């Protein structure tokens, strides 16, 4: 019940402080971060918790290493893509 009024107040404060253009840039950045988080997460953390706590007792260090490796494999190309799109979109 409190999330909607707080969101409206935050919206008002942010647009007054930043202005319309800068607020749009901020929202674009927030959406990109959320998108990249969704693309890199893939639910691997949940699988790690299940495997470590399950009967198989997999190695936690190995599973965390695999998670970090997969996250980097996804994150680095996405970051380069985002930088390229940002350069093309916001040339000025």
mmCIF file of C-alpha atoms in Angstrom:
data_model
loop_
_atom_site.group_PDB
_atom_site.id
_atom_site.type_symbol
_atom_site.label_atom_id
_atom_site.label_comp_id
_atom_site.label_asym_id
_atom_site.label_seq_id
_atom_site.Cartn_x
_atom_site.Cartn_y
_atom_site.Cartn_z
ATOM 1 C CA UNK A 1 0.000 0.000 0.000
ATOM 2 C CA UNK A 2 2.884 2.358 0.636
ATOM 3 C CA UNK A 3 4.806 1.601 -2.567
ATOM 4 C CA UNK A 4 2.538 3.566 -4.922
ATOM 5 C CA UNK A 5 2.485 6.831 -2.919
ATOM 6 C CA UNK A 6 6.255 6.614 -2.410
ATOM 7 C CA UNK A 7 6.764 6.005 -6.138
ATOM 8 C CA UNK A 8 4.661 9.070 -6.979
ATOM 9 C CA UNK A 9 6.604 11.248 -4.527
ATOM 10 C CA UNK A 10 9.920 9.925 -5.859
ATOM 11 C CA UNK A 11 8.794 10.632 -9.422
ATOM 12 C CA UNK A 12 7.900 14.224 -8.529
ATOM 13 C CA UNK A 13 11.163 14.885 -6.714
ATOM 14 C CA UNK A 14 13.293 13.276 -9.429
ATOM 15 C CA UNK A 15 11.659 15.139 -12.316
ATOM 16 C CA UNK A 16 11.881 18.494 -10.529
ATOM 17 C CA UNK A 17 15.513 17.973 -9.604
ATOM 18 C CA UNK A 18 16.711 16.428 -12.877
ATOM 19 C CA UNK A 19 14.371 17.949 -15.432
ATOM 20 C CA UNK A 20 12.563 16.017 -18.118
ATOM 21 C CA UNK A 21 15.530 15.127 -20.334
ATOM 22 C CA UNK A 22 17.882 14.005 -17.564
ATOM 23 C CA UNK A 23 15.062 12.037 -15.921
ATOM 24 C CA UNK A 24 14.542 10.185 -19.207
ATOM 25 C CA UNK A 25 18.245 9.357 -19.365
ATOM 26 C CA UNK A 26 18.116 8.066 -15.770
ATOM 27 C CA UNK A 27 15.111 5.852 -16.516
ATOM 28 C CA UNK A 28 16.835 4.498 -19.627
ATOM 29 C CA UNK A 29 19.861 3.544 -17.541
ATOM 30 C CA UNK A 30 17.657 1.882 -14.904
ATOM 31 C CA UNK A 31 15.858 -0.158 -17.581
ATOM 32 C CA UNK A 32 19.178 -1.274 -19.120
ATOM 33 C CA UNK A 33 20.495 -2.362 -15.722
ATOM 34 C CA UNK A 34 17.323 -4.354 -15.057
ATOM 35 C CA UNK A 35 17.474 -5.945 -18.485
ATOM 36 C CA UNK A 36 21.113 -6.951 -18.096
ATOM 37 C CA UNK A 37 20.470 -8.307 -14.615
ATOM 38 C CA UNK A 38 17.671 -10.451 -16.006
ATOM 39 C CA UNK A 39 19.807 -11.704 -18.881
ATOM 40 C CA UNK A 40 22.827 -12.560 -16.718
ATOM 41 C CA UNK A 41 21.013 -14.075 -13.739
ATOM 42 C CA UNK A 42 19.381 -17.069 -15.449
ATOM 43 C CA UNK A 43 18.423 -18.537 -12.030
ATOM 44 C CA UNK A 44 21.828 -20.129 -11.534
ATOM 45 C CA UNK A 45 22.001 -19.013 -7.877
ATOM 46 C CA UNK A 46 18.912 -21.060 -7.075
ATOM 47 C CA UNK A 47 20.429 -24.127 -8.699
ATOM 48 C CA UNK A 48 23.610 -23.680 -6.641
ATOM 49 C CA UNK A 49 21.663 -23.526 -3.382
ATOM 50 C CA UNK A 50 19.681 -26.649 -4.307
ATOM 51 C CA UNK A 51 22.769 -28.622 -5.281
ATOM 52 C CA UNK A 52 24.779 -27.697 -2.184
ATOM 53 C CA UNK A 53 21.909 -28.389 0.205
ATOM 54 C CA UNK A 54 20.762 -31.544 -1.609
ATOM 55 C CA UNK A 55 21.831 -35.132 -1.183
ATOM 56 C CA UNK A 56 24.627 -34.893 -3.762
ATOM 57 C CA UNK A 57 26.589 -32.334 -1.669
ATOM 58 C CA UNK A 58 28.328 -30.692 -4.605
ATOM 59 C CA UNK A 59 31.352 -28.494 -4.025
ATOM 60 C CA UNK A 60 30.256 -24.958 -3.161
ATOM 61 C CA UNK A 61 33.497 -23.394 -4.407
ATOM 62 C CA UNK A 62 33.184 -25.139 -7.780
ATOM 63 C CA UNK A 63 29.547 -24.141 -8.227
ATOM 64 C CA UNK A 64 30.191 -20.514 -7.281
ATOM 65 C CA UNK A 65 33.104 -20.458 -9.729
ATOM 66 C CA UNK A 66 30.851 -21.740 -12.496
ATOM 67 C CA UNK A 67 28.243 -19.092 -11.597
ATOM 68 C CA UNK A 68 30.816 -16.286 -11.730
ATOM 69 C CA UNK A 69 32.224 -17.551 -15.017
ATOM 70 C CA UNK A 70 28.799 -17.746 -16.648
ATOM 71 C CA UNK A 71 27.896 -14.290 -15.339
ATOM 72 C CA UNK A 72 31.052 -12.808 -16.843
ATOM 73 C CA UNK A 73 30.491 -14.629 -20.140
ATOM 74 C CA UNK A 74 27.051 -13.002 -20.341
ATOM 75 C CA UNK A 75 27.906 -9.624 -18.795
ATOM 76 C CA UNK A 76 30.974 -8.613 -20.820
ATOM 77 C CA UNK A 77 29.350 -8.842 -24.283
ATOM 78 C CA UNK A 78 26.191 -7.190 -22.955
ATOM 79 C CA UNK A 79 28.214 -4.334 -21.461
ATOM 80 C CA UNK A 80 30.020 -3.825 -24.775
ATOM 81 C CA UNK A 81 26.704 -3.882 -26.620
ATOM 82 C CA UNK A 82 25.219 -1.353 -24.178
ATOM 83 C CA UNK A 83 28.235 0.923 -24.582
ATOM 84 C CA UNK A 84 27.938 0.746 -28.359
ATOM 85 C CA UNK A 85 24.217 1.504 -28.285
ATOM 86 C CA UNK A 86 24.857 4.379 -25.872
ATOM 87 C CA UNK A 87 27.504 5.889 -28.121
ATOM 88 C CA UNK A 88 25.280 5.645 -31.183
ATOM 89 C CA UNK A 89 22.179 6.932 -29.375
ATOM 90 C CA UNK A 90 23.738 9.767 -27.360
ATOM 91 C CA UNK A 91 26.387 11.113 -29.703
ATOM 92 C CA UNK A 92 26.013 14.660 -28.442
#
